[in-house]
Coordinates of C-alpha atoms and ligand atoms in Angstrom, one line a residue:
M1 CA 10.7 59.1 -63.4
N2 CA 7.7 60.7 -61.7
K3 CA 5.9 60.4 -65.0
K4 CA 6.5 56.6 -64.9
L5 CA 5.3 56.4 -61.3
T6 CA 2.1 58.3 -62.2
E7 CA 1.7 56.1 -65.2
I8 CA 2.0 52.9 -63.1
R9 CA -0.5 54.2 -60.5
N10 CA -2.9 55.3 -63.2
L11 CA -2.8 51.9 -64.8
L12 CA -3.4 50.2 -61.4
M13 CA -6.4 52.4 -60.8
E14 CA -7.7 51.8 -64.3
H15 CA -7.4 48.1 -63.8
H16 CA -9.3 48.3 -60.5
D17 CA -11.9 50.5 -62.0
W18 CA -12.4 48.1 -64.9
F19 CA -12.8 45.1 -62.7
Q20 CA -15.2 46.9 -60.5
K21 CA -17.4 47.5 -63.6
S22 CA -17.1 44.0 -65.0
I23 CA -18.5 40.5 -64.5
P24 CA -15.6 38.3 -63.5
L25 CA -16.1 34.7 -64.6
I26 CA -12.6 33.3 -64.7
A27 CA -12.8 29.9 -62.9
S28 CA -9.3 30.1 -61.5
E29 CA -9.8 33.5 -59.9
N30 CA -11.6 35.0 -57.0
I31 CA -11.5 38.2 -55.0
T32 CA -9.8 38.6 -51.6
S33 CA -11.3 40.3 -48.6
P34 CA -10.0 43.6 -47.2
A35 CA -8.5 41.8 -44.2
V36 CA -6.6 39.5 -46.6
D37 CA -5.4 42.5 -48.6
E38 CA -4.2 44.2 -45.5
A39 CA -2.1 41.2 -44.5
C40 CA -0.7 40.9 -48.0
A41 CA 0.5 44.5 -48.1
S42 CA 2.1 44.2 -44.7
D43 CA 5.8 44.5 -43.8
F44 CA 6.0 40.7 -44.2
S45 CA 6.1 41.3 -48.0
H46 CA 9.8 42.1 -47.8
R47 CA 11.0 39.8 -45.0
Y48 CA 12.8 36.5 -45.0
A49 CA 12.1 33.4 -42.9
E50 CA 13.7 30.4 -44.6
G51 CA 12.9 27.0 -43.2
W52 CA 10.2 25.5 -41.0
S53 CA 8.5 27.6 -38.3
G54 CA 10.7 27.7 -35.2
Q55 CA 13.7 26.5 -37.1
R56 CA 14.4 29.5 -39.3
V57 CA 17.8 30.6 -40.6
Y58 CA 17.0 34.3 -40.1
A59 CA 16.4 36.5 -37.1
G60 CA 13.3 38.6 -36.9
C61 CA 10.8 35.7 -37.3
K62 CA 9.0 35.6 -34.0
Y63 CA 5.8 37.0 -35.4
I64 CA 5.7 35.2 -38.7
D65 CA 6.4 31.9 -36.8
Q66 CA 3.3 32.4 -34.8
I67 CA 1.2 33.4 -37.9
E68 CA 2.6 30.4 -39.9
D69 CA 1.7 28.1 -37.0
I70 CA -1.8 29.4 -37.0
C71 CA -2.0 29.1 -40.8
M72 CA -0.9 25.5 -40.6
D73 CA -3.5 24.8 -37.8
L74 CA -6.3 26.4 -39.8
T75 CA -5.3 24.4 -42.9
K76 CA -5.3 21.1 -40.9
E77 CA -8.7 22.0 -39.5
Y78 CA -10.2 23.0 -42.8
F79 CA -8.9 19.9 -44.7
K80 CA -8.9 17.5 -41.7
C81 CA -5.3 16.4 -42.0
I82 CA -2.2 16.0 -39.9
H83 CA 0.3 17.7 -42.1
A84 CA 0.1 21.1 -43.8
D85 CA 2.9 22.8 -45.5
V86 CA 1.9 26.4 -46.3
R87 CA 5.2 27.4 -47.7
P88 CA 4.9 26.5 -51.4
V89 CA 4.5 29.8 -53.2
S90 CA 2.1 28.4 -55.7
G91 CA 0.1 25.3 -56.6
V92 CA 2.8 24.5 -59.2
V93 CA 5.5 24.5 -56.6
A94 CA 3.3 22.3 -54.3
N95 CA 3.0 19.9 -57.3
L96 CA 6.7 19.9 -57.9
A97 CA 7.3 19.1 -54.2
M98 CA 4.9 16.2 -54.6
Y99 CA 6.7 15.0 -57.8
N100 CA 10.0 15.2 -55.8
A101 CA 8.5 13.1 -53.1
F102 CA 6.9 10.4 -55.2
T103 CA 8.9 10.0 -58.5
S104 CA 12.4 8.9 -59.2
D105 CA 15.1 11.5 -60.1
N106 CA 15.4 10.2 -63.6
N107 CA 12.8 8.5 -65.6
G108 CA 10.1 8.9 -63.0
K109 CA 6.6 7.7 -64.0
M110 CA 3.3 9.4 -63.5
C111 CA -0.3 9.0 -64.7
C112 CA -2.6 12.0 -64.8
M113 CA -5.3 13.7 -66.8
A114 CA -4.3 15.1 -70.2
I115 CA -4.1 18.8 -70.4
V116 CA -6.4 18.9 -73.4
R117 CA -9.1 17.2 -71.3
G118 CA -8.6 19.5 -68.4
G119 CA -5.4 18.5 -66.7
H120 CA -3.3 21.4 -65.4
I121 CA -0.4 22.7 -67.4
S122 CA 2.0 21.5 -64.6
H123 CA 0.8 18.0 -64.9
G124 CA 1.9 17.4 -68.4
P125 CA 5.6 18.1 -68.4
R126 CA 6.3 20.2 -71.5
F127 CA 7.9 17.3 -73.3
A128 CA 6.1 14.3 -71.9
K129 CA 7.1 10.9 -73.3
S130 CA 3.6 10.0 -74.0
G131 CA 3.1 13.1 -76.1
N132 CA 1.6 16.3 -75.0
E133 CA -0.9 17.3 -77.6
I134 CA -0.4 21.0 -76.9
F135 CA 3.3 21.6 -76.5
G136 CA 5.2 18.8 -78.0
T137 CA 5.9 15.1 -78.1
A138 CA 9.6 14.3 -77.6
G139 CA 11.6 13.4 -74.5
T140 CA 10.9 14.0 -70.9
T141 CA 11.3 16.8 -68.5
R142 CA 11.6 17.0 -64.7
G143 CA 12.6 13.4 -65.2
I144 CA 9.0 12.3 -65.4
N145 CA 7.5 10.2 -68.1
V146 CA 3.8 10.8 -68.3
E147 CA 1.0 8.5 -69.4
Y148 CA -2.4 10.1 -69.6
L149 CA -5.4 8.5 -67.9
A150 CA -8.4 7.5 -70.1
F151 CA -11.1 10.1 -70.3
D152 CA -14.8 9.8 -71.0
N153 CA -15.8 12.9 -73.1
D154 CA -19.5 12.2 -72.6
E155 CA -19.2 12.2 -68.8
M156 CA -16.5 14.8 -68.6
N157 CA -14.6 12.6 -66.2
L158 CA -11.9 10.0 -66.0
D159 CA -12.9 6.6 -67.5
I160 CA -12.4 4.1 -64.6
D161 CA -11.9 0.9 -66.6
G162 CA -9.7 2.5 -69.3
S163 CA -7.6 4.3 -66.6
A164 CA -7.2 1.2 -64.5
K165 CA -5.9 -0.6 -67.6
I166 CA -3.4 2.2 -68.2
I167 CA -2.2 2.2 -64.6
R168 CA -1.7 -1.5 -64.6
E169 CA 0.2 -1.5 -67.8
F170 CA 2.3 1.6 -67.2
E171 CA 3.0 0.9 -63.5
P172 CA 3.5 4.6 -62.5
E173 CA 5.1 5.8 -59.3
L174 CA 2.4 8.5 -59.0
V175 CA -1.2 8.6 -60.0
L176 CA -2.4 12.2 -60.0
F177 CA -6.0 13.3 -60.0
G178 CA -7.5 16.8 -60.2
G179 CA -7.1 19.5 -62.9
S180 CA -8.2 22.8 -64.4
V181 CA -11.4 21.8 -66.1
F182 CA -13.1 20.1 -63.2
L183 CA -16.9 19.6 -63.3
F184 CA -17.3 16.4 -61.3
P185 CA -15.4 14.5 -58.6
H186 CA -12.8 12.2 -59.9
P187 CA -12.9 8.5 -59.2
V188 CA -10.2 8.7 -56.6
K189 CA -11.4 5.8 -54.5
E190 CA -11.7 3.3 -57.4
L191 CA -8.5 4.2 -59.0
S192 CA -6.5 4.6 -55.8
E193 CA -7.0 0.9 -55.2
V194 CA -5.5 0.2 -58.6
A195 CA -2.7 2.6 -58.0
K196 CA -1.8 0.8 -54.7
E197 CA -1.8 -2.5 -56.6
V198 CA 1.1 -1.4 -58.7
G199 CA 2.8 0.3 -55.7
A200 CA 2.1 3.9 -56.8
N201 CA 1.4 6.8 -54.5
V202 CA -1.7 8.9 -55.1
G203 CA -1.8 12.7 -55.5
Y204 CA -4.7 15.0 -55.9
D205 CA -4.3 18.5 -57.4
G206 CA -7.2 20.3 -55.7
A207 CA -6.3 23.8 -56.8
H208 CA -9.6 24.5 -58.4
V209 CA -11.8 22.8 -55.9
A210 CA -9.9 23.4 -52.6
G211 CA -12.6 25.6 -51.1
L212 CA -15.4 23.2 -52.2
I213 CA -13.5 20.3 -50.6
G214 CA -12.7 22.2 -47.4
S215 CA -16.3 23.2 -47.0
G216 CA -17.5 19.7 -47.6
Y217 CA -19.2 19.9 -51.0
F218 CA -17.0 18.1 -53.5
Q219 CA -15.1 15.0 -52.7
D220 CA -12.7 14.2 -49.9
P221 CA -9.5 13.0 -51.5
L222 CA -7.5 12.4 -48.4
R223 CA -10.1 9.9 -47.2
E224 CA -10.6 8.4 -50.7
G225 CA -7.0 7.3 -51.1
A226 CA -4.9 10.3 -51.9
D227 CA -1.6 10.4 -50.0
V228 CA -1.0 14.0 -50.8
M229 CA -3.3 16.9 -51.9
T230 CA -1.8 20.0 -53.4
M231 CA -3.5 23.3 -54.2
S232 CA -3.2 26.9 -55.0
T233 CA -5.1 29.1 -52.7
H234 CA -6.9 31.7 -54.8
K235 CA -9.6 29.9 -56.7
T236 CA -12.5 28.5 -54.8
L237 CA -10.5 29.1 -51.7
P238 CA -10.4 32.9 -51.8
G239 CA -7.0 33.7 -50.5
P240 CA -3.9 35.3 -52.0
Q241 CA -1.9 33.6 -54.7
H242 CA 0.0 30.9 -52.9
G243 CA 0.2 27.1 -52.5
I244 CA -0.4 24.4 -49.9
L245 CA 0.5 20.7 -49.6
V246 CA -1.4 18.5 -47.2
S247 CA -1.2 14.9 -46.2
N248 CA -2.4 12.4 -43.6
R249 CA 0.7 10.1 -44.1
E250 CA 2.6 10.5 -40.9
D251 CA 5.5 8.5 -42.3
L252 CA 5.9 10.9 -45.2
I253 CA 5.9 14.2 -43.3
E254 CA 9.7 14.7 -43.1
T255 CA 10.2 13.7 -46.7
L256 CA 7.4 16.1 -47.9
K257 CA 8.9 19.0 -45.9
A258 CA 12.3 18.4 -47.4
C259 CA 10.9 18.1 -50.9
A260 CA 9.6 21.6 -50.6
F261 CA 12.4 23.2 -48.7
P262 CA 15.3 23.5 -49.5
A263 CA 14.5 21.6 -52.7
L264 CA 12.3 24.2 -54.3
L265 CA 12.1 27.2 -52.0
S266 CA 14.5 29.5 -50.2
N267 CA 12.2 32.1 -48.8
H268 CA 8.5 31.7 -49.1
H269 CA 6.1 34.6 -49.3
L270 CA 5.4 35.5 -45.7
H271 CA 2.8 38.2 -46.4
N272 CA 0.8 35.6 -48.4
V273 CA 1.0 33.1 -45.5
A274 CA -0.6 35.8 -43.3
G275 CA -3.3 36.5 -45.9
L276 CA -3.9 32.8 -46.4
A277 CA -4.4 32.3 -42.7
I278 CA -7.1 35.0 -42.8
A279 CA -8.8 33.5 -45.8
L280 CA -8.8 30.1 -44.1
A281 CA -10.4 31.6 -41.0
E282 CA -13.0 33.2 -43.2
M283 CA -13.8 30.0 -45.0
L284 CA -14.1 28.1 -41.7
E285 CA -16.6 30.7 -40.7
F286 CA -18.5 31.4 -43.9
G287 CA -17.4 28.6 -46.3
K288 CA -20.4 26.3 -45.8
D289 CA -22.8 29.0 -46.9
Y290 CA -20.5 30.5 -49.6
H291 CA -19.5 27.3 -51.4
K292 CA -23.0 26.0 -51.4
K293 CA -24.0 29.1 -53.3
V294 CA -21.0 28.9 -55.6
I295 CA -22.1 25.5 -56.9
E296 CA -25.8 26.5 -57.0
N297 CA -24.9 29.5 -59.1
A298 CA -22.8 27.4 -61.5
Q299 CA -25.7 25.1 -62.0
A300 CA -28.1 28.0 -62.4
L301 CA -25.9 29.7 -64.9
G302 CA -25.6 26.5 -66.9
Q303 CA -29.4 26.2 -67.0
A304 CA -29.9 29.9 -67.9
L305 CA -27.4 29.7 -70.7
S306 CA -28.9 26.5 -72.0
D307 CA -32.4 28.1 -71.8
I308 CA -31.3 30.8 -74.2
G309 CA -29.9 28.3 -76.7
I310 CA -26.3 28.2 -75.8
K311 CA -24.7 24.7 -75.6
V312 CA -23.5 24.0 -72.1
L313 CA -21.9 20.6 -71.6
M314 CA -23.3 18.0 -69.3
E315 CA -26.9 19.1 -69.2
H316 CA -27.9 15.5 -68.3
K317 CA -26.0 15.9 -65.0
N318 CA -27.2 19.4 -64.1
F319 CA -24.0 20.8 -65.8
T320 CA -21.6 20.6 -62.9
E321 CA -21.0 19.7 -59.3
S322 CA -18.3 22.3 -59.0
H323 CA -17.8 26.1 -59.5
Q324 CA -17.3 25.7 -63.3
I325 CA -19.3 25.1 -66.4
V326 CA -18.0 24.5 -69.9
V327 CA -19.7 25.9 -72.9
D328 CA -19.4 24.7 -76.5
I329 CA -19.5 27.8 -78.7
T330 CA -18.8 26.1 -82.0
D331 CA -22.3 27.1 -83.2
F332 CA -21.0 30.7 -83.4
E333 CA -18.0 29.9 -85.5
K334 CA -19.6 31.3 -88.7
T335 CA -21.1 34.4 -87.2
I336 CA -18.5 35.4 -84.6
G337 CA -15.7 32.9 -84.5
L338 CA -14.3 30.5 -81.9
G339 CA -13.1 30.7 -78.3
G340 CA -10.5 33.4 -78.8
D341 CA -12.8 35.6 -80.8
I342 CA -15.7 35.2 -78.3
E343 CA -13.4 35.8 -75.3
K344 CA -12.4 39.1 -76.9
L345 CA -15.9 40.1 -77.8
L346 CA -17.1 39.4 -74.2
E347 CA -14.2 41.3 -72.8
E348 CA -15.2 44.3 -74.9
A349 CA -18.5 44.2 -73.0
N350 CA -16.7 43.9 -69.6
I351 CA -17.5 40.2 -69.3
I352 CA -14.2 38.5 -68.4
L353 CA -13.7 34.8 -68.9
N354 CA -11.3 32.4 -70.7
R355 CA -11.5 30.3 -73.8
N356 CA -10.9 26.6 -73.2
L357 CA -10.3 23.5 -75.2
L358 CA -13.2 21.1 -75.3
P359 CA -12.2 17.5 -74.8
Y360 CA -13.0 16.8 -78.5
D361 CA -11.3 19.9 -79.9
I362 CA -8.0 18.5 -80.9
A363 CA -9.7 15.5 -82.6
Q364 CA -11.8 18.0 -84.5
G365 CA -8.8 20.0 -85.6
R366 CA -9.2 23.0 -83.3
H367 CA -6.2 24.7 -81.7
Y368 CA -5.8 25.8 -78.0
Q369 CA -5.4 29.4 -79.1
N370 CA -8.8 29.5 -80.7
P371 CA -10.7 26.5 -79.2
G372 CA -14.3 25.5 -79.3
G373 CA -15.1 26.2 -75.7
L374 CA -15.4 28.6 -72.8
R375 CA -14.8 27.8 -69.2
I376 CA -17.0 29.9 -66.8
G377 CA -16.6 30.1 -63.0
T378 CA -18.9 31.4 -60.4
S379 CA -16.6 31.8 -57.4
E380 CA -16.0 35.5 -57.7
I381 CA -19.5 36.6 -58.7
T382 CA -20.9 34.7 -55.8
R383 CA -18.4 36.4 -53.4
L384 CA -19.7 39.7 -54.8
G385 CA -23.2 38.7 -53.6
M386 CA -24.8 37.4 -56.8
G387 CA -27.4 34.7 -56.7
K388 CA -29.6 32.7 -59.0
S389 CA -31.5 35.6 -60.5
E390 CA -28.3 37.3 -61.5
M391 CA -27.3 34.1 -63.3
V392 CA -30.3 34.7 -65.5
D393 CA -29.2 38.3 -66.0
I394 CA -25.7 37.2 -67.0
A395 CA -27.1 34.7 -69.5
E396 CA -29.2 37.6 -71.0
F397 CA -26.0 39.5 -71.6
F398 CA -24.6 36.4 -73.4
K399 CA -27.7 36.3 -75.5
K400 CA -27.5 39.9 -76.5
L401 CA -23.9 39.5 -77.5
L402 CA -23.7 36.1 -79.1
V403 CA -27.2 35.4 -80.3
E404 CA -28.5 38.9 -81.1
M405 CA -25.1 40.2 -81.9
N406 CA -25.6 43.6 -80.3
D407 CA -22.7 46.0 -80.2
P408 CA -20.5 45.1 -77.2
K409 CA -20.0 48.8 -76.4
K410 CA -23.7 49.1 -75.8
I411 CA -23.9 46.0 -73.7
K412 CA -20.8 47.1 -71.7
N413 CA -22.9 50.1 -70.4
E414 CA -25.6 47.7 -69.3
V415 CA -23.0 45.5 -67.6
I416 CA -21.6 48.5 -65.8
E417 CA -25.0 49.4 -64.6
F418 CA -25.7 45.8 -63.4
R419 CA -22.4 45.7 -61.5
K420 CA -23.2 48.8 -59.5
D421 CA -25.3 46.7 -57.0
F422 CA -22.4 44.2 -56.4
Q423 CA -19.5 46.1 -55.0
E424 CA -19.1 44.6 -51.6
I425 CA -17.1 41.5 -50.9
K426 CA -19.3 39.0 -48.9
Y427 CA -18.5 36.0 -46.8
C428 CA -15.7 37.7 -44.9
F429 CA -15.1 39.5 -41.6
Q430 CA -15.7 43.2 -41.2
S431 CA -13.3 45.2 -43.2
P432 CA -10.3 47.1 -41.9
S433 CA -11.7 49.9 -44.0
K434 CA -8.8 52.2 -44.3
A435 CA -6.6 49.5 -45.7
Y436 CA -9.5 48.5 -48.0
E437 CA -9.8 52.1 -49.4
Y438 CA -6.1 52.4 -50.0
L439 CA -5.4 48.9 -51.3
K440 CA -8.3 48.7 -53.7
F441 CA -8.1 52.4 -54.7
Y442 CA -11.8 52.7 -53.8
Ligands
DSN501 N1 -4.1 28.1 -65.4 C1 -5.0 28.1 -64.3 C2 -6.4 27.8 -64.6 O1 -7.0 28.6 -65.3 O2 -6.9 26.7 -64.3 C3 -4.5 27.4 -63.1 O3 -3.2 27.7 -62.8

């Protein structure tokens, strides 16, 4: 058994070592501060506290109650709202709570963005009535029939007129905005008005852009018509893996609470609530500066990749207004392959990102396992202190690998050298250094 323990610890250390020597570009990831890590590894990680703060069904909760109250207060301050439920253990659970609140038990009806155009996997029920181009076409699940909103491939955004028509015809109970490929603010204001015409509630999945919204750089869904905003807490908001549901609808608060607990949760993850509270405090302090740079870096990386001849979508709109850019790599199909092959090649050179469907991939016969695109995010590299000149350096690595077809093992050594200057996590409070050393195996 000792051998197994050693093996696990060695694997952990190898993983940490690898990521310290890599360029992390996955748009749904970020890196947590030492203070967040300390909270997440605290005694709370094996405690129970079912229910709402102050009304728990377990003893031993006097400290988590206070922390959770602070976490809710910080959430309300950051997102300017009157209700914050910080118990959902993930963004998907927060979405399910929203579906519980707004759709009928059987044959509920929702409109959202198609997964193949950037909707999140939890938006398109596995067997959506309208047909889910990725996973299947028959029946319904979670009792929700889904009709996808119209999308404009050229603008990488929802098409307002087409979506309004769909909402009026389908008459959903819930119209959901937000998604996983998310370059520009969605037309929440325009389409919320249409949603209200047919009596639908409006939701917004802000998982990817939560930090950008909180820091005031993206859109402001709760003031543009969203009744509820859900999110995960570890993407542009650099907290631990967790979920939040927020609202400004006073009349819905008790319903929303009950739709999360006991409907979907028994215990929530107390250590992550503590870590989340710290991450929110960090973003209230440093978010304005951090998130401005995240977006600037995404635009700079888009420009730098475009300058070396790599096709980045949406050049006419400066590539993005978020933390993401989307690259069309179909030009490399004959020399290297498609998204899956390129993702693997880049990983061999310690550049970590994920392949992604382009909005026109399915129509052109490409499959989600080996699609025509890459999604690249700048949240983590910005938190590691990189700026515009490093975006040019990163684009150079792409050129060496994809255009000049250098051996990825050779480029990996260059990446390791490059990463040496970016080892400290920025935009956070001073580290509780011992916890840091232990937890990160530094
Ligand atoms: N699947 C994640 C993403 O990459 O967007 C979100 O859960």
